[in-house]
Amino acid sequence: MFDLPLDLSRTRILVTNDDGIHAQGLKVLEAIARELSDDVWVVAPEMEQSAASHSLTINRPLRLRKLDDRRFTVDGTPTDCVLLAVNHVMKESRPTLVLSGVNQGSNIGEDVTYSGTIAAAMEATLLNVPAIAMSQHYEQGQPIDWSAAAAHGADVVRKAVTVAWPKNVLLNVNFPSCPAAEVTGIRVVRHGKRKIGDELLERVDPRGKPYIWIGTLRGEADVADDTDIHVVFNGGISVTPVYLDLTHTPTLQTLRQAFV
């Protein structure tokens, strides 16, 4: 188990994201972190790294830049940022909690397999630091209302760290696309399933060469009400524990019989 519960007033918090050091969501998360502790560090990607998943940069050197006291940027992925933060920038006194986000867009259902926001929390978890990923849902073509995350984020963290969770587990939190006052509550639920195929946009560039752009087509209909998808699309905040042991234990015995 992680060293939980946490006394947040004495917690050293690392803040990171996948949208980059200048992202509005990072500013929101920094504000959330400073509601909880005076010891807040930021190590975030220099450029946007959305959908980078749990990728690690191994074919070139990384450049770490100090922007201010306790504020750094890395020309790499969210995973790179957490790895450098924990094992280099903060190695003399490691963080006791990692917060990743607030992502511009929800990370619900199968999104977690692509998300750089989730990946940063994964890396922290693998480095034995408890981590919480946070994402703000919004409707395509509409301005992003960050108020749900800004108003409720600190409370979610406070409640989450009052209990222990295993070392292989991170928490995935998603805020609905509505004003903070209209949030219907916080629910601990499982991940749903909504991937029905990607929207592939075929076009021709100005030089006459064809290209394909992967869109974001997903289905939200017919999802169970005990899932993150249903909660977020109905004005609630979803909290989902994500387990990093990907072994499907029940299948082990079946496969062993095939390889006798």
Short mmCIF file of C-alpha atoms in Angstrom, two decimals, residues 5-181:
data_model
loop_
_atom_site.label_atom_id
_atom_site.label_comp_id
_atom_site.label_asym_id
_atom_site.label_seq_id
_atom_site.Cartn_x
_atom_site.Cartn_y
_atom_site.Cartn_z
CA PRO A 5 -3.75 8.69 4.28
CA LEU A 6 -1.83 11.91 3.65
CA ASP A 7 -1.57 15.04 5.75
CA LEU A 8 -1.93 17.46 2.86
CA SER A 9 -0.54 20.40 4.83
CA ARG A 10 2.78 18.53 4.90
CA THR A 11 2.61 17.02 1.43
CA ARG A 12 5.09 17.76 -1.34
CA ILE A 13 3.03 17.88 -4.53
CA LEU A 14 4.34 17.44 -8.07
CA VAL A 15 2.08 18.93 -10.76
CA THR A 16 2.38 17.88 -14.39
CA ASN A 17 0.23 17.47 -17.52
CA ASP A 18 0.25 16.55 -21.21
CA ASP A 19 -1.12 19.81 -22.66
CA GLY A 20 2.13 21.66 -22.02
CA ILE A 21 3.59 24.19 -19.60
CA HIS A 22 1.42 27.07 -20.90
CA ALA A 23 -1.92 25.21 -20.78
CA GLN A 24 -4.84 26.75 -18.96
CA GLY A 25 -5.61 23.43 -17.31
CA LEU A 26 -2.16 23.40 -15.72
CA LYS A 27 -2.86 26.79 -14.18
CA VAL A 28 -6.11 25.41 -12.78
CA LEU A 29 -4.29 22.41 -11.32
CA GLU A 30 -1.56 24.56 -9.81
CA ALA A 31 -4.25 26.58 -8.04
CA ILE A 32 -5.85 23.36 -6.79
CA ALA A 33 -2.49 22.09 -5.51
CA ARG A 34 -1.78 25.38 -3.69
CA GLU A 35 -5.11 25.06 -1.88
CA LEU A 36 -3.75 21.84 -0.44
CA SER A 37 -0.08 22.52 0.25
CA ASP A 38 2.58 25.24 0.22
CA ASP A 39 5.12 22.80 -1.23
CA VAL A 40 4.15 22.60 -4.91
CA TRP A 41 6.49 21.77 -7.78
CA VAL A 42 5.74 21.90 -11.51
CA VAL A 43 7.49 19.82 -14.18
CA ALA A 44 5.55 19.83 -17.45
CA PRO A 45 6.19 19.26 -21.17
CA GLU A 46 7.53 22.15 -23.20
CA MET A 47 5.01 21.41 -25.97
CA GLU A 48 1.62 19.72 -26.10
CA GLN A 49 1.86 15.94 -25.78
CA SER A 50 -1.80 14.92 -26.02
CA ALA A 51 -2.37 11.20 -26.76
CA ALA A 52 1.31 10.50 -26.09
CA SER A 53 0.23 7.63 -23.85
CA HIS A 54 3.00 6.13 -21.69
CA SER A 55 5.78 6.85 -24.19
CA LEU A 56 9.35 7.40 -23.03
CA THR A 57 12.01 9.32 -24.96
CA ILE A 58 15.04 7.04 -25.45
CA ASN A 59 16.45 7.98 -28.87
CA ARG A 60 17.65 11.48 -28.04
CA PRO A 61 18.74 13.48 -24.99
CA LEU A 62 16.18 15.46 -23.02
CA ARG A 63 16.52 19.13 -22.16
CA LEU A 64 15.32 20.29 -18.76
CA ARG A 65 14.81 24.03 -18.32
CA LYS A 66 14.29 25.82 -15.03
CA LEU A 67 11.71 28.56 -15.45
CA ASP A 68 11.42 29.63 -11.84
CA ASP A 69 11.84 28.29 -8.33
CA ARG A 70 10.14 24.86 -8.30
CA ARG A 71 8.97 25.26 -11.91
CA PHE A 72 10.55 23.34 -14.80
CA THR A 73 9.81 22.23 -18.34
CA VAL A 74 11.04 19.24 -20.34
CA ASP A 75 11.18 18.86 -24.13
CA GLY A 76 9.66 15.41 -23.85
CA THR A 77 6.59 13.41 -22.91
CA PRO A 78 4.55 13.44 -19.68
CA THR A 79 6.29 10.21 -18.71
CA ASP A 80 9.67 11.89 -19.21
CA CYS A 81 8.55 14.79 -17.03
CA VAL A 82 7.58 12.61 -14.08
CA LEU A 83 10.67 10.45 -14.39
CA LEU A 84 12.99 13.48 -14.40
CA ALA A 85 11.05 15.21 -11.65
CA VAL A 86 11.11 12.29 -9.23
CA ASN A 87 14.59 10.95 -9.95
CA HIS A 88 16.45 14.18 -10.75
CA VAL A 89 14.79 17.50 -9.95
CA MET A 90 13.30 16.33 -6.64
CA LYS A 91 15.58 13.40 -5.88
CA GLU A 92 16.74 14.87 -2.55
CA SER A 93 13.15 15.02 -1.33
CA ARG A 94 10.74 13.11 -3.53
CA PRO A 95 7.12 14.19 -4.00
CA THR A 96 4.55 12.51 -1.80
CA LEU A 97 1.69 13.11 -4.26
CA VAL A 98 1.50 13.66 -8.02
CA LEU A 99 -1.37 15.52 -9.67
CA SER A 100 -1.65 15.34 -13.46
CA GLY A 101 -3.87 17.64 -15.56
CA VAL A 102 -6.22 19.31 -15.61
CA ASN A 103 -6.53 17.89 -19.10
CA GLN A 104 -8.36 19.82 -21.80
CA GLY A 105 -10.96 17.17 -22.52
CA SER A 106 -12.22 14.16 -20.62
CA ASN A 107 -10.33 10.90 -20.21
CA ILE A 108 -13.16 8.42 -19.84
CA GLY A 109 -13.67 4.90 -21.11
CA GLU A 110 -10.95 3.80 -23.51
CA ASP A 111 -9.38 7.27 -23.50
CA VAL A 112 -7.16 6.12 -20.65
CA THR A 113 -5.15 3.91 -23.02
CA TYR A 114 -4.14 6.92 -25.16
CA SER A 115 -3.93 9.68 -22.58
CA GLY A 116 -0.69 11.40 -21.68
CA THR A 117 -2.43 12.78 -18.59
CA ILE A 118 -3.11 9.25 -17.34
CA ALA A 119 0.39 8.17 -18.38
CA ALA A 120 2.01 10.78 -16.12
CA ALA A 121 0.01 9.37 -13.21
CA MET A 122 1.02 5.85 -14.28
CA GLU A 123 4.70 6.76 -14.19
CA ALA A 124 4.35 8.25 -10.73
CA THR A 125 2.55 5.12 -9.56
CA LEU A 126 5.32 2.92 -10.95
CA LEU A 127 7.80 5.11 -9.04
CA ASN A 128 5.82 4.41 -5.84
CA VAL A 129 4.24 7.85 -5.57
CA PRO A 130 0.43 8.04 -5.27
CA ALA A 131 -1.07 9.90 -8.22
CA ILE A 132 -4.35 11.43 -9.32
CA ALA A 133 -5.13 12.33 -12.94
CA MET A 134 -7.72 15.06 -13.56
CA SER A 135 -9.55 15.96 -16.78
CA GLN A 136 -12.16 18.55 -17.73
CA HIS A 137 -14.83 17.48 -20.19
CA TYR A 138 -16.10 20.01 -22.74
CA GLU A 139 -18.36 20.02 -25.75
CA GLN A 140 -16.66 20.29 -29.13
CA GLY A 141 -16.94 23.79 -30.56
CA GLN A 142 -17.85 25.32 -27.18
CA PRO A 143 -15.66 27.36 -24.80
CA ILE A 144 -14.17 25.29 -21.98
CA ASP A 145 -15.73 25.98 -18.59
CA TRP A 146 -13.02 25.10 -16.07
CA SER A 147 -15.15 26.05 -13.07
CA ALA A 148 -16.12 22.48 -12.12
CA ALA A 149 -12.49 21.43 -11.85
CA ALA A 150 -11.41 24.68 -10.20
CA ALA A 151 -14.15 24.59 -7.58
CA HIS A 152 -14.25 20.87 -6.79
CA GLY A 153 -10.71 19.64 -7.54
CA ALA A 154 -9.22 20.29 -4.12
CA ASP A 155 -12.15 18.63 -2.36
CA VAL A 156 -11.80 15.53 -4.54
CA VAL A 157 -8.12 15.24 -3.59
CA ARG A 158 -8.83 15.83 0.10
CA LYS A 159 -11.36 13.00 0.16
CA ALA A 160 -9.29 10.65 -1.98
CA VAL A 161 -6.21 10.75 0.26
CA THR A 162 -8.15 9.96 3.44
CA VAL A 163 -8.10 6.28 2.45
CA ALA A 164 -5.34 3.96 1.28
CA TRP A 165 -5.12 2.42 -2.15
CA PRO A 166 -2.62 -0.20 -3.43
CA LYS A 167 0.69 0.74 -5.01
CA ASN A 168 -0.45 -0.45 -8.43
CA VAL A 169 -3.46 1.87 -8.46
CA LEU A 170 -3.91 5.47 -9.62
CA LEU A 171 -7.07 7.57 -9.51
CA ASN A 172 -8.68 8.94 -12.66
CA VAL A 173 -10.97 11.94 -12.07
CA ASN A 174 -13.19 13.60 -14.69
CA PHE A 175 -15.17 16.82 -14.30
CA PRO A 176 -18.38 17.48 -16.26
CA SER A 177 -18.92 20.26 -18.78
CA CYS A 178 -21.13 22.47 -16.65
CA PRO A 179 -20.76 25.37 -14.21
CA ALA A 180 -19.44 24.37 -10.81
CA ALA A 181 -22.76 25.13 -9.12
#
